[in-house]
One Martini backbone bead per residue (centre of mass of N, CA, C, O) as a GRO file, in nm:
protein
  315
    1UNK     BB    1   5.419  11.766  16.082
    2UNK     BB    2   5.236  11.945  15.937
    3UNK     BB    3   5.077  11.977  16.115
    4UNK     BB    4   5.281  12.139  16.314
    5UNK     BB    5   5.317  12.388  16.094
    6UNK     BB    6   5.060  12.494  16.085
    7UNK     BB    7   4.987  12.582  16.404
    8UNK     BB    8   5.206  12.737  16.433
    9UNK     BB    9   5.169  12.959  16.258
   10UNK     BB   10   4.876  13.028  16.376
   11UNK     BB   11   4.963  13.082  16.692
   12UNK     BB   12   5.184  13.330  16.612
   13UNK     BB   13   4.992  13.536  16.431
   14UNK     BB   14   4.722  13.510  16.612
   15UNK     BB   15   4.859  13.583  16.912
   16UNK     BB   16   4.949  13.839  16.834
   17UNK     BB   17   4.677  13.949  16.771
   18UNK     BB   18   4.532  13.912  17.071
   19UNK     BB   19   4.731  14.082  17.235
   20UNK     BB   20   4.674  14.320  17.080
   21UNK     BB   21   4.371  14.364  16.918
   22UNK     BB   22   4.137  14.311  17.105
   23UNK     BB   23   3.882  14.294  17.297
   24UNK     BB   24   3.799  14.394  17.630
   25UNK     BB   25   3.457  14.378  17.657
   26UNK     BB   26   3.416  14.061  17.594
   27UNK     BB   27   3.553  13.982  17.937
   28UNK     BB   28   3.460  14.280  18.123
   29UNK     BB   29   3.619  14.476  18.023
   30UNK     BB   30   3.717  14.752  18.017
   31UNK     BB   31   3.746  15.005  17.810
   32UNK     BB   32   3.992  15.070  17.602
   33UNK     BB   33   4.179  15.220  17.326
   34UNK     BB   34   4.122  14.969  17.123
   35UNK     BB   35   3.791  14.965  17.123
   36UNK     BB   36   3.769  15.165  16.908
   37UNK     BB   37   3.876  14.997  16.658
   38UNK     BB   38   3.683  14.776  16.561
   39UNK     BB   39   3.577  14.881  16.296
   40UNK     BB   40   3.809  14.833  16.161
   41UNK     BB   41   3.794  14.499  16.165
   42UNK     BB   42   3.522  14.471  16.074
   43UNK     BB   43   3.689  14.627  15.780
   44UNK     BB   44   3.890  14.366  15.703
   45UNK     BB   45   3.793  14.294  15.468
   46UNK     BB   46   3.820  14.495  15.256
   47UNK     BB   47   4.129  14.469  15.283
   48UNK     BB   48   4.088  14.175  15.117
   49UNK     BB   49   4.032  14.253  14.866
   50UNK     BB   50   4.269  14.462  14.818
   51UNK     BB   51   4.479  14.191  14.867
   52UNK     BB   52   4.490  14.039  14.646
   53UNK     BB   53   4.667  14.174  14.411
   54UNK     BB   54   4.923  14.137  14.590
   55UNK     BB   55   4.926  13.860  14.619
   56UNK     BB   56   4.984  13.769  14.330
   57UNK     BB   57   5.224  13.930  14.276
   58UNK     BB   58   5.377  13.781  14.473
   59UNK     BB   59   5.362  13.500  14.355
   60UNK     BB   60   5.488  13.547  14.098
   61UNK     BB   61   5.761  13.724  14.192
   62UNK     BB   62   5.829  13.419  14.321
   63UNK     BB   63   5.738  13.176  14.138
   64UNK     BB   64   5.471  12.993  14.260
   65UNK     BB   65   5.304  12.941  13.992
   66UNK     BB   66   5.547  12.732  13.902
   67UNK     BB   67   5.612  12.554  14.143
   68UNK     BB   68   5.326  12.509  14.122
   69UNK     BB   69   5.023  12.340  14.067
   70UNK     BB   70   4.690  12.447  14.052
   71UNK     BB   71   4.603  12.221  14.283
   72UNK     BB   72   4.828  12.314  14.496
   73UNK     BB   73   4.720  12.688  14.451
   74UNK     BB   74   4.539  12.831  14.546
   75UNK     BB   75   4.323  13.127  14.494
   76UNK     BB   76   4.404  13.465  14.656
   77UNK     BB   77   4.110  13.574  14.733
   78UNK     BB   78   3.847  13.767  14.882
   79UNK     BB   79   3.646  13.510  14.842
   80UNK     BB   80   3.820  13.278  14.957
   81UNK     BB   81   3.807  13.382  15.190
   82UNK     BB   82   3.495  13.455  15.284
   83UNK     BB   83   3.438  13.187  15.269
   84UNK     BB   84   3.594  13.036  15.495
   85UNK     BB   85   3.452  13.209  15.724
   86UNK     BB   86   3.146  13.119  15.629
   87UNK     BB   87   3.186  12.800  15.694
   88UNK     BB   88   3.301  12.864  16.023
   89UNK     BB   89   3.133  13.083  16.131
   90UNK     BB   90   2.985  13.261  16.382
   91UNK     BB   91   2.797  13.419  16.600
   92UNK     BB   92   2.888  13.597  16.888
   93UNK     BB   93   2.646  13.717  17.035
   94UNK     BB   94   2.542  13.367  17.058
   95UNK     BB   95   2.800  13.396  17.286
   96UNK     BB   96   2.917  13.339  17.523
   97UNK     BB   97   3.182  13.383  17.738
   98UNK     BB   98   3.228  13.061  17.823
   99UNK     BB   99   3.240  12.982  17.532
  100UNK     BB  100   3.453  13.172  17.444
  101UNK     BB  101   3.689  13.044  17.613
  102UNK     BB  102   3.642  12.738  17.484
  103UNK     BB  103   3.722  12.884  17.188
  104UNK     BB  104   4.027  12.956  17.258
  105UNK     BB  105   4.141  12.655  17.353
  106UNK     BB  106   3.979  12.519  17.085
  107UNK     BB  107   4.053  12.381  16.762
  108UNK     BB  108   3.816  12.597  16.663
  109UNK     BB  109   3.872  12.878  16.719
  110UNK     BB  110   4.008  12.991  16.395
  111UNK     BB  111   3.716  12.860  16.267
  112UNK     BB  112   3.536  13.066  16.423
  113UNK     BB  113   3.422  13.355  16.575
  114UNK     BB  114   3.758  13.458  16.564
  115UNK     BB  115   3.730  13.507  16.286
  116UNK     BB  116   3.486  13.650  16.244
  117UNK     BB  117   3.544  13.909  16.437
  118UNK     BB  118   3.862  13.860  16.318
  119UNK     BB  119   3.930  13.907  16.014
  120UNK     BB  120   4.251  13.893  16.004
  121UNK     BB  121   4.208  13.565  16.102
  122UNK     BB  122   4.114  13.507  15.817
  123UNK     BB  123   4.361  13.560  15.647
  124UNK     BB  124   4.556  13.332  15.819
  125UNK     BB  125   4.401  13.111  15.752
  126UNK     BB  126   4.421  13.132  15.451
  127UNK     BB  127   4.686  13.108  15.398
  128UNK     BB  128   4.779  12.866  15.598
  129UNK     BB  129   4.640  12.724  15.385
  130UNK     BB  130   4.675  12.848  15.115
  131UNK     BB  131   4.962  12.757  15.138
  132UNK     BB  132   5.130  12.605  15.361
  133UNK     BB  133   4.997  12.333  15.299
  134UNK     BB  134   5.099  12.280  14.995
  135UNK     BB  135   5.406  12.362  15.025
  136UNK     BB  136   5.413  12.123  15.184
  137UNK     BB  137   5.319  11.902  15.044
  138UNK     BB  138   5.513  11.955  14.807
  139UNK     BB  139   5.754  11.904  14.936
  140UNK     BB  140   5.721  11.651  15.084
  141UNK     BB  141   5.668  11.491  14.812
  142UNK     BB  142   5.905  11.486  14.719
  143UNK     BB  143   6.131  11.425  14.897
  144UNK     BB  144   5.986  11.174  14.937
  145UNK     BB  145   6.051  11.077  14.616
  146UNK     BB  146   6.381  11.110  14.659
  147UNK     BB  147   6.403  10.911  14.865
  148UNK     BB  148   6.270  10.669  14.721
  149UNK     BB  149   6.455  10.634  14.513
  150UNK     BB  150   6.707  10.631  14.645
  151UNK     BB  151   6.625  10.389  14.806
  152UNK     BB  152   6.575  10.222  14.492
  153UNK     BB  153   6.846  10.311  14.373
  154UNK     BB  154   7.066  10.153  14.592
  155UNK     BB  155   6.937   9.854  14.603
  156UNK     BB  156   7.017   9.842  14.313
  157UNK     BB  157   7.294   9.870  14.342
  158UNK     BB  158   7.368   9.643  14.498
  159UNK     BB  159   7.254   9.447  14.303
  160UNK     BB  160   7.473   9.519  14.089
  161UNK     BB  161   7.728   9.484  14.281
  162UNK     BB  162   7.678   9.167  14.297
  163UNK     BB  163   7.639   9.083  14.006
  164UNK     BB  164   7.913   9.201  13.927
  165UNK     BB  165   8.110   8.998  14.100
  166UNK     BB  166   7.975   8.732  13.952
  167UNK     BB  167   8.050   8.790  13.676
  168UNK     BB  168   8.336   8.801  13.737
  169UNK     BB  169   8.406   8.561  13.854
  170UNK     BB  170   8.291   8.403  13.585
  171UNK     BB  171   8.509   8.542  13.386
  172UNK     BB  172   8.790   8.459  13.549
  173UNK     BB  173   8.693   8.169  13.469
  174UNK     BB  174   8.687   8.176  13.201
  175UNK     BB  175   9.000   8.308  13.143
  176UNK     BB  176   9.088   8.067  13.238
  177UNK     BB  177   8.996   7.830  13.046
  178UNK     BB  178   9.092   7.985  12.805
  179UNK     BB  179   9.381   7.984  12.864
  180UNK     BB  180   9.380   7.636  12.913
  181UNK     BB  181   9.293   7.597  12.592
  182UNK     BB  182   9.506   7.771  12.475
  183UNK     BB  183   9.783   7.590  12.571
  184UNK     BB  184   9.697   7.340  12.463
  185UNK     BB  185   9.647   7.463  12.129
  186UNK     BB  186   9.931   7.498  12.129
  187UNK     BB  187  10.062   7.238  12.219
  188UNK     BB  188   9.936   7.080  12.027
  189UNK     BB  189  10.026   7.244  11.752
  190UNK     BB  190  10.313   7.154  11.836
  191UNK     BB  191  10.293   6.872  11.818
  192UNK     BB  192  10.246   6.854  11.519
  193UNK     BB  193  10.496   7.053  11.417
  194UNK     BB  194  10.678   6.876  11.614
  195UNK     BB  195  10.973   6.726  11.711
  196UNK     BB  196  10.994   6.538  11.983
  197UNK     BB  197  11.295   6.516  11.992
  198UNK     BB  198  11.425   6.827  11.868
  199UNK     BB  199  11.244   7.023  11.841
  200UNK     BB  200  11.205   7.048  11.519
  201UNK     BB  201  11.041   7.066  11.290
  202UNK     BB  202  10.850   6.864  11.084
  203UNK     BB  203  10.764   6.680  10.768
  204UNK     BB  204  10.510   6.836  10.767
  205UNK     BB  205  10.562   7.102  10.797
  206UNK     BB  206  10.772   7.123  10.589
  207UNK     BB  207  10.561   7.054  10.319
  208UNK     BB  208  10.397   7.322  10.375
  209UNK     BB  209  10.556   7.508  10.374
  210UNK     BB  210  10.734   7.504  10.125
  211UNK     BB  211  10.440   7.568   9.964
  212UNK     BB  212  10.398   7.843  10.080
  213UNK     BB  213  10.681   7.980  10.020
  214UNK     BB  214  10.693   7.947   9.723
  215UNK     BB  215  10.432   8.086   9.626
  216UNK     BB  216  10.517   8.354   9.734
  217UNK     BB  217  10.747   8.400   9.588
  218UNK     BB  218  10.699   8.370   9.313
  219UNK     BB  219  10.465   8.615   9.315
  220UNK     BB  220  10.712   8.845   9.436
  221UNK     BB  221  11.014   8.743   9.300
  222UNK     BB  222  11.177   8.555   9.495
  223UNK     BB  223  11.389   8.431   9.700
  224UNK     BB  224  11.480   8.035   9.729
  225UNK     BB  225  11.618   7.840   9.997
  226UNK     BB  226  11.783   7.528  10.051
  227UNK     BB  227  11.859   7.319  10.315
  228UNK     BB  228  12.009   6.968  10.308
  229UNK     BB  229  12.090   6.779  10.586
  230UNK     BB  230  12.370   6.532  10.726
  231UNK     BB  231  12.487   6.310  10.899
  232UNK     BB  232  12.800   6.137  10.922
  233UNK     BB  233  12.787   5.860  10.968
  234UNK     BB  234  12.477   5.760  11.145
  235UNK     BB  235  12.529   5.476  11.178
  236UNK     BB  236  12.774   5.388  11.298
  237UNK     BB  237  12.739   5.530  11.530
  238UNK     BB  238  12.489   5.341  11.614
  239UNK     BB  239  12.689   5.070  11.601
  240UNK     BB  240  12.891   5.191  11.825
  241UNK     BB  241  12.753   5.320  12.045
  242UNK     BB  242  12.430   5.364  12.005
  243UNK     BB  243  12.108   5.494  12.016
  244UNK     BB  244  12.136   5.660  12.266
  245UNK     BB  245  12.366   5.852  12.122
  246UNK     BB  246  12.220   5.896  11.882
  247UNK     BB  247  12.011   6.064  12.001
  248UNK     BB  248  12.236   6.268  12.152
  249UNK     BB  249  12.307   6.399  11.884
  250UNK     BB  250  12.081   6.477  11.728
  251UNK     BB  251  12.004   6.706  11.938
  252UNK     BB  252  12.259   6.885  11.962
  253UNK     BB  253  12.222   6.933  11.611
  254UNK     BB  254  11.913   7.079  11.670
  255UNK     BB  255  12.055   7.319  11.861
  256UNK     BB  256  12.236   7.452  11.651
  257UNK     BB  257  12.018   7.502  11.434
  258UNK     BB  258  11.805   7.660  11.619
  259UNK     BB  259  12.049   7.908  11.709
  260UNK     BB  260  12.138   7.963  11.402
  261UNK     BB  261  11.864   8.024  11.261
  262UNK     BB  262  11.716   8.258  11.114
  263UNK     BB  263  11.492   8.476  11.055
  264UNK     BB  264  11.223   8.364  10.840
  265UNK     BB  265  11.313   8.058  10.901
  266UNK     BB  266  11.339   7.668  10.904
  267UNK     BB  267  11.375   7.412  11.045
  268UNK     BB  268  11.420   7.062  11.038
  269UNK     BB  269  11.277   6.744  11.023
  270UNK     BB  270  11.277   6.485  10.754
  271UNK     BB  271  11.465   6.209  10.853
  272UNK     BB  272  11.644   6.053  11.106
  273UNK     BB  273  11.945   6.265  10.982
  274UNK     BB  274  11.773   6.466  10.845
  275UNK     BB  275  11.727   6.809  10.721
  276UNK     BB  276  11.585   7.126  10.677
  277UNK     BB  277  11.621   7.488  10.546
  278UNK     BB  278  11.421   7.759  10.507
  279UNK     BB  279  11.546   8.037  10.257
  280UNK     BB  280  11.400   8.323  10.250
  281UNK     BB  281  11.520   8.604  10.088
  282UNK     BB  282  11.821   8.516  10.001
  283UNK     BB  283  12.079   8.452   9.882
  284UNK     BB  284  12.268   8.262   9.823
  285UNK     BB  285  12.543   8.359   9.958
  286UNK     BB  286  12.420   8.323  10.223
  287UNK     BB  287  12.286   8.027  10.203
  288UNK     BB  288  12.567   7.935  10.265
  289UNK     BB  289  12.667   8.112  10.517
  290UNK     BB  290  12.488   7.916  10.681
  291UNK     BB  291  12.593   7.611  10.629
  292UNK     BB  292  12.874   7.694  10.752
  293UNK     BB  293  12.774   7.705  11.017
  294UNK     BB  294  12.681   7.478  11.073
  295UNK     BB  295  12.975   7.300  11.038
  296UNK     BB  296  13.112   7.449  11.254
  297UNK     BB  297  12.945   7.414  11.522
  298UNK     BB  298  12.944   7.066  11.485
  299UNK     BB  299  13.212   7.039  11.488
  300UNK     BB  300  13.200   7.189  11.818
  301UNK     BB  301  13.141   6.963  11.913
  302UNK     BB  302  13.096   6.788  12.239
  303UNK     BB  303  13.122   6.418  12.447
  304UNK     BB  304  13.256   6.342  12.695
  305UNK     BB  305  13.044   6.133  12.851
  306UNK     BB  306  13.135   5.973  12.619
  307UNK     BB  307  13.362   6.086  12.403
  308UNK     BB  308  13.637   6.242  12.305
  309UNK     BB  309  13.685   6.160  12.019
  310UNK     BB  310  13.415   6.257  11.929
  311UNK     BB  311  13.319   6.350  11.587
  312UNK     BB  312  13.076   6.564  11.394
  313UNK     BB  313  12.958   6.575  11.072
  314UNK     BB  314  12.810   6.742  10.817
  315UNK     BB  315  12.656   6.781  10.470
   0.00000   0.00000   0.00000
């Protein structure tokens, strides 16, 4: 691809050359009104000498010594010219004409006599190459550079959006773990304060709350009411209807219990059919019309599939 820019470049500015400006005398043909220029060509020397300065100032002002390093931008001076000449010249006079048709055919043309011949041909070939030649290299390095980067941080992206689903994947797994630890370790911790038939808080419940509440009131200076009842005749109960009707007035007295206890308040089961209610932070006459209601709500239950008649009352 570079060879194919460099030469397409070189090939429209010669031929351009060629076509206008040759001498018509090397060829056989008569000399024509261009032959008397010969003159001016073989002094384009001199005008590359003249075209140094300009050309230098032309490329500071488009900033292409800022764009290349010097070691990709030689320096176009009139001396680089005339060595690119000198290392690739001969005498056209030493050159036959059917040898000079196939140097003007041959890869070697523009760096042989015809350059040496058309001063103008060494202009554009020493630009062609001091210039095209790295400006291409220089970019297509970069792009180049910029495309395998690319190419390796994509692939590398795909890397990380694999690993990163694998991540996901095991944290979802992990968290779904978390989560049915979370479970048992409430279940545990409920199973452990929790009385098994009544479903309300139990007697070790009871005795550590109890303590944890007592010292914050005592400490802050608060009020702190306990409400311990009993169901009545809860033995006599156990001897006429049997041990299975006896647990479930229990579950129901510990319902009534449940739904009617104060928030920051706690019901317990404290051992058979003894219950115990901790009501901090509450007036005395607060926490007795908690008692009476637990005592209205629970003579309020009713017992049909037992018996029509049973009635239940704390104290």
């Amino acid at each position: 691809m570079k060879k194919l820019v460099t030469w397409t470049v070189q090939i429209v500015l010669l031929g351009a050359f060629f076509l206008g400006c040759w001498d018509p005398s090397l060829a056989g043909i008569d000399r024509g009104p261009l032959a008397d220029f010969g003159m001016v060509f073989d002094n384009l020397y001199m005008v590359a000498y003249a075209l140094a300065t300009p050309v230098i100032v032309v490329v500071q002002a488009l900033g292409l010594d800022q764009l290349l390093p010097p070691e990709f931008f030689p320096s176009l001076t009139a001396d680089a010219l005339h060595k690119s000449v000198l290392a690739y010249g001969y005498s056209i006079e030493s050159t036959e004409i059917t040898e000079f048709a196939k140097m003007v055919i041959s890869s070697d043309t523009y760096s042989g006599a015809a350059v040496l011949w058309f001063p103008l041909a060494a202009l554009f070939y020493a630009l062609v190459f001091a210039v095209v030649g790295p400006v291409y290299d220089k970019v297509h390095n970069v792009v180049w550079n910029v495309v395998v980067e690319y190419l390796f941080h994509r692939k590398k992206a795909k890397q990380y959006e694999r690993e990163l689903e694998r991540r996901k994947g095991e944290m979802e797994q992990i968290n779904d773990k978390i989560y049915s630890l979370a479970q048992e370790t409430n279940s545990l911790r409920d199973s452990v304060i929790t009385d098994e038939m009544t479903k309300t808080y139990n007697k070790r419940f009871f005795l550590n709350q109890m303590v944890n509440v007592f010292e914050e009131c005592r400490t802050n200076n608060e009020k702190l009411s306990l409400i311990m009842l009993d169901i009545d005749h809860f033995k006599k109960l156990n001897d006429g209807y049997g041990h299975v009707v006896g647990d479930e007035v229990l579950k129901e007295v510990a319902k009534v219990l449940r739904r009617f206890t104060p928030e920051q308040c706690w019901a317990c089961r404290f051992g058979g059919e003894e219950f115990g209610i901790i009501v901090p932070r509450r007036e005395f006459e607060d926490a007795t019309e908690i008692a009476r209601a637990f005592q209205e709500h629970v003579q309020a239950l009713r017992f049909p599939h037992i018996d029509d008649k049973l009635r239940v009352t704390i104290s």
